[in-house]
């Protein structure tokens, strides 16, 4: 027994086996595996449940935008259900009129897409002359290869056109819009029911106060951002439509609506809009100089909005990490298509505001934020928001 104790005493400290660190490493590994498994299951559920989840997410986003209107009128004695019905009816009328008025030009553009493509190719033929030589050589080689086997037949499978595919998917889109509007009606008419349930579900009085404060702060900041950015995008669409009308661009209202929607996608939306306007302008105007006016007007409007209007109105408190924005747009676009790309940034802003106000998620909020803002500048920017 004494020899055993003597051997343990003579053993260096770095050679002694310590079990607790191994247990800690195993616990961290299991925790990481659990988080990874949960994220994979969540992505799979979002992908396969998009037909159900997309209308739900849209309804909640609309509720955040229109919720302050319902609450403001409720303080003046207007019933919440009456305001909710009025807002949903107005929103339904806007969506219906927009779809009806824009369906004609959009379908016409889809039908004329091959012709527009040929005309665009003709306009930029001077830039493609070196490439055309290579294409002609490859076509000659292909013709020689086909002539060696005259009995071979080429089978061409005709695919349904874009219009027929859009028509087949119209009932599904209409059903999703209907679910969104109905759920929005219930959310707006419910009023403060969410806060009442939150207060009842928390155990202690301090938890109730803290949870209610966090919930109201998150809703106020997110609703203010979404409402403000929606108004800014509407103004941008009006400016683009007026510019397109001034130079005689076909369907200026359509370009205004497209600009307002694409502006919900930072960076990529403005670039895509400039490219689309430039391509259509090339086939709509005879002179190249006049055709270049359309994308220049679009670029000028988006530049003024992105560099002056939005930073001045919203400030830098909700400025986001551009890398995270790009990844969010790519992720939600892959999950839910063009609608997912449109709502990617609003969802990211919701996550950031929530992380900034919940204890323990400060690191996530800092990662999602843009460049650091000096404290004095941040306080100065927050004064108008608090006074409002």
mmCIF file of C-alpha atoms in Angstrom, residues 68-226:
data_model
loop_
_atom_site.group_PDB
_atom_site.id
_atom_site.type_symbol
_atom_site.label_atom_id
_atom_site.label_comp_id
_atom_site.label_asym_id
_atom_site.label_seq_id
_atom_site.Cartn_x
_atom_site.Cartn_y
_atom_site.Cartn_z
ATOM 1 C CA UNK A 68 -49.044 49.574 -35.365
ATOM 2 C CA UNK A 69 -51.919 50.903 -37.496
ATOM 3 C CA UNK A 70 -54.409 48.639 -35.722
ATOM 4 C CA UNK A 71 -53.040 49.567 -32.302
ATOM 5 C CA UNK A 72 -53.040 53.296 -33.077
ATOM 6 C CA UNK A 73 -56.673 53.267 -34.196
ATOM 7 C CA UNK A 74 -57.632 51.097 -31.215
ATOM 8 C CA UNK A 75 -56.397 53.827 -28.869
ATOM 9 C CA UNK A 76 -58.816 56.192 -30.651
ATOM 10 C CA UNK A 77 -61.770 53.904 -30.066
ATOM 11 C CA UNK A 78 -61.867 51.981 -33.362
ATOM 12 C CA UNK A 79 -62.422 48.242 -32.771
ATOM 13 C CA UNK A 80 -59.474 46.071 -33.698
ATOM 14 C CA UNK A 81 -61.581 43.676 -35.751
ATOM 15 C CA UNK A 82 -62.973 46.544 -37.843
ATOM 16 C CA UNK A 83 -59.515 47.909 -38.604
ATOM 17 C CA UNK A 84 -58.266 44.412 -39.405
ATOM 18 C CA UNK A 85 -61.088 43.777 -41.883
ATOM 19 C CA UNK A 86 -60.535 47.157 -43.525
ATOM 20 C CA UNK A 87 -56.776 46.610 -43.896
ATOM 21 C CA UNK A 88 -57.170 43.081 -45.259
ATOM 22 C CA UNK A 89 -59.797 44.260 -47.774
ATOM 23 C CA UNK A 90 -57.510 47.086 -48.918
ATOM 24 C CA UNK A 91 -54.546 44.720 -49.190
ATOM 25 C CA UNK A 92 -56.649 42.199 -51.123
ATOM 26 C CA UNK A 93 -57.792 44.918 -53.526
ATOM 27 C CA UNK A 94 -54.204 46.061 -54.070
ATOM 28 C CA UNK A 95 -52.972 42.528 -54.745
ATOM 29 C CA UNK A 96 -55.900 41.715 -57.050
ATOM 30 C CA UNK A 97 -55.589 44.930 -59.053
ATOM 31 C CA UNK A 98 -51.820 44.535 -59.318
ATOM 32 C CA UNK A 99 -52.098 40.945 -60.543
ATOM 33 C CA UNK A 100 -54.826 41.854 -63.017
ATOM 34 C CA UNK A 101 -53.101 44.917 -64.433
ATOM 35 C CA UNK A 102 -49.656 43.328 -64.623
ATOM 36 C CA UNK A 103 -50.676 39.913 -65.903
ATOM 37 C CA UNK A 104 -51.142 41.221 -69.446
ATOM 38 C CA UNK A 105 -47.708 42.848 -69.872
ATOM 39 C CA UNK A 106 -45.927 39.994 -68.111
ATOM 40 C CA UNK A 107 -47.567 37.316 -70.251
ATOM 41 C CA UNK A 108 -46.820 39.355 -73.362
ATOM 42 C CA UNK A 109 -43.178 39.623 -72.377
ATOM 43 C CA UNK A 110 -43.010 35.889 -71.788
ATOM 44 C CA UNK A 111 -44.451 35.233 -75.244
ATOM 45 C CA UNK A 112 -42.062 37.734 -76.827
ATOM 46 C CA UNK A 113 -39.030 36.460 -74.931
ATOM 47 C CA UNK A 114 -37.564 34.590 -77.964
ATOM 48 C CA UNK A 115 -38.045 37.621 -80.205
ATOM 49 C CA UNK A 116 -36.557 39.953 -77.596
ATOM 50 C CA UNK A 117 -33.601 37.630 -77.245
ATOM 51 C CA UNK A 118 -32.976 37.660 -80.993
ATOM 52 C CA UNK A 119 -33.225 41.445 -81.141
ATOM 53 C CA UNK A 120 -30.831 41.837 -78.234
ATOM 54 C CA UNK A 121 -28.375 39.545 -79.981
ATOM 55 C CA UNK A 122 -28.658 41.630 -83.130
ATOM 56 C CA UNK A 123 -27.982 44.818 -81.182
ATOM 57 C CA UNK A 124 -24.819 43.471 -79.603
ATOM 58 C CA UNK A 125 -23.658 41.614 -82.721
ATOM 59 C CA UNK A 126 -20.629 43.881 -83.056
ATOM 60 C CA UNK A 127 -19.343 42.701 -79.702
ATOM 61 C CA UNK A 128 -19.898 39.064 -80.573
ATOM 62 C CA UNK A 129 -18.086 38.876 -83.896
ATOM 63 C CA UNK A 130 -15.039 37.020 -82.541
ATOM 64 C CA UNK A 131 -17.301 34.578 -80.732
ATOM 65 C CA UNK A 132 -19.503 34.074 -83.798
ATOM 66 C CA UNK A 133 -16.520 32.813 -85.754
ATOM 67 C CA UNK A 134 -15.947 30.070 -83.203
ATOM 68 C CA UNK A 135 -19.659 29.239 -83.134
ATOM 69 C CA UNK A 136 -19.788 28.944 -86.943
ATOM 70 C CA UNK A 137 -16.820 26.596 -86.907
ATOM 71 C CA UNK A 138 -18.465 24.404 -84.271
ATOM 72 C CA UNK A 139 -21.706 24.324 -86.274
ATOM 73 C CA UNK A 140 -19.827 23.176 -89.368
ATOM 74 C CA UNK A 141 -18.215 20.386 -87.360
ATOM 75 C CA UNK A 142 -21.641 19.398 -86.042
ATOM 76 C CA UNK A 143 -23.105 19.311 -89.561
ATOM 77 C CA UNK A 144 -20.265 17.100 -90.733
ATOM 78 C CA UNK A 145 -20.864 14.729 -87.850
ATOM 79 C CA UNK A 146 -24.585 14.549 -88.617
ATOM 80 C CA UNK A 147 -23.993 13.862 -92.316
ATOM 81 C CA UNK A 148 -22.002 10.712 -91.489
ATOM 82 C CA UNK A 149 -25.149 8.951 -90.237
ATOM 83 C CA UNK A 150 -28.082 9.970 -92.467
ATOM 84 C CA UNK A 151 -30.372 7.346 -90.959
ATOM 85 C CA UNK A 152 -30.061 8.762 -87.472
ATOM 86 C CA UNK A 153 -33.072 10.708 -86.349
ATOM 87 C CA UNK A 154 -33.145 13.486 -83.818
ATOM 88 C CA UNK A 155 -35.876 13.350 -81.230
ATOM 89 C CA UNK A 156 -36.959 16.670 -79.791
ATOM 90 C CA UNK A 157 -39.149 16.692 -76.718
ATOM 91 C CA UNK A 158 -41.296 19.777 -76.492
ATOM 92 C CA UNK A 159 -41.635 21.179 -73.023
ATOM 93 C CA UNK A 160 -44.610 23.186 -71.842
ATOM 94 C CA UNK A 161 -44.223 26.926 -72.226
ATOM 95 C CA UNK A 162 -43.794 29.371 -69.396
ATOM 96 C CA UNK A 163 -47.358 30.617 -69.702
ATOM 97 C CA UNK A 164 -48.855 27.125 -69.488
ATOM 98 C CA UNK A 165 -46.711 26.303 -66.468
ATOM 99 C CA UNK A 166 -47.691 29.580 -64.809
ATOM 100 C CA UNK A 167 -51.361 28.862 -65.518
ATOM 101 C CA UNK A 168 -51.068 25.388 -63.994
ATOM 102 C CA UNK A 169 -49.549 26.867 -60.830
ATOM 103 C CA UNK A 170 -52.082 29.710 -60.547
ATOM 104 C CA UNK A 171 -54.536 27.816 -58.276
ATOM 105 C CA UNK A 172 -51.738 27.000 -55.835
ATOM 106 C CA UNK A 173 -50.598 30.630 -55.743
ATOM 107 C CA UNK A 174 -54.188 31.807 -55.239
ATOM 108 C CA UNK A 175 -54.643 29.345 -52.367
ATOM 109 C CA UNK A 176 -51.453 30.568 -50.668
ATOM 110 C CA UNK A 177 -52.542 34.199 -51.028
ATOM 111 C CA UNK A 178 -55.921 33.314 -49.538
ATOM 112 C CA UNK A 179 -54.339 31.530 -46.554
ATOM 113 C CA UNK A 180 -52.024 34.512 -46.009
ATOM 114 C CA UNK A 181 -54.883 37.032 -45.989
ATOM 115 C CA UNK A 182 -57.119 34.944 -43.719
ATOM 116 C CA UNK A 183 -54.334 34.343 -41.214
ATOM 117 C CA UNK A 184 -53.437 38.034 -41.372
ATOM 118 C CA UNK A 185 -57.043 38.905 -40.510
ATOM 119 C CA UNK A 186 -56.921 36.731 -37.401
ATOM 120 C CA UNK A 187 -53.521 38.098 -36.347
ATOM 121 C CA UNK A 188 -54.581 41.734 -36.677
ATOM 122 C CA UNK A 189 -57.975 41.262 -35.033
ATOM 123 C CA UNK A 190 -56.493 39.352 -32.070
ATOM 124 C CA UNK A 191 -54.902 42.546 -30.744
ATOM 125 C CA UNK A 192 -52.828 42.015 -27.579
ATOM 126 C CA UNK A 193 -53.771 38.361 -27.146
ATOM 127 C CA UNK A 194 -50.144 37.332 -27.756
ATOM 128 C CA UNK A 195 -48.949 39.517 -24.875
ATOM 129 C CA UNK A 196 -51.683 38.217 -22.597
ATOM 130 C CA UNK A 197 -50.681 34.606 -23.284
ATOM 131 C CA UNK A 198 -47.025 35.496 -22.778
ATOM 132 C CA UNK A 199 -47.726 37.064 -19.380
ATOM 133 C CA UNK A 200 -49.776 34.055 -18.251
ATOM 134 C CA UNK A 201 -47.198 31.501 -19.412
ATOM 135 C CA UNK A 202 -44.190 32.959 -17.540
ATOM 136 C CA UNK A 203 -43.799 31.855 -13.900
ATOM 137 C CA UNK A 204 -42.604 34.874 -11.893
ATOM 138 C CA UNK A 205 -43.558 38.541 -11.977
ATOM 139 C CA UNK A 206 -40.037 39.618 -12.971
ATOM 140 C CA UNK A 207 -40.061 37.129 -15.868
ATOM 141 C CA UNK A 208 -43.449 38.436 -16.966
ATOM 142 C CA UNK A 209 -42.193 42.045 -17.018
ATOM 143 C CA UNK A 210 -38.964 41.122 -18.774
ATOM 144 C CA UNK A 211 -40.679 38.943 -21.393
ATOM 145 C CA UNK A 212 -43.307 41.585 -22.091
ATOM 146 C CA UNK A 213 -40.634 44.275 -22.444
ATOM 147 C CA UNK A 214 -38.584 42.160 -24.861
ATOM 148 C CA UNK A 215 -41.640 41.227 -26.927
ATOM 149 C CA UNK A 216 -42.825 44.824 -27.257
ATOM 150 C CA UNK A 217 -39.337 46.100 -28.082
ATOM 151 C CA UNK A 218 -38.803 43.478 -30.766
ATOM 152 C CA UNK A 219 -42.218 44.137 -32.298
ATOM 153 C CA UNK A 220 -41.713 47.918 -32.233
ATOM 154 C CA UNK A 221 -38.274 47.833 -33.849
ATOM 155 C CA UNK A 222 -39.146 45.237 -36.475
ATOM 156 C CA UNK A 223 -42.492 46.817 -37.380
ATOM 157 C CA UNK A 224 -40.859 50.236 -37.671
ATOM 158 C CA UNK A 225 -38.158 48.847 -39.945
ATOM 159 C CA UNK A 226 -40.536 46.870 -42.171
#
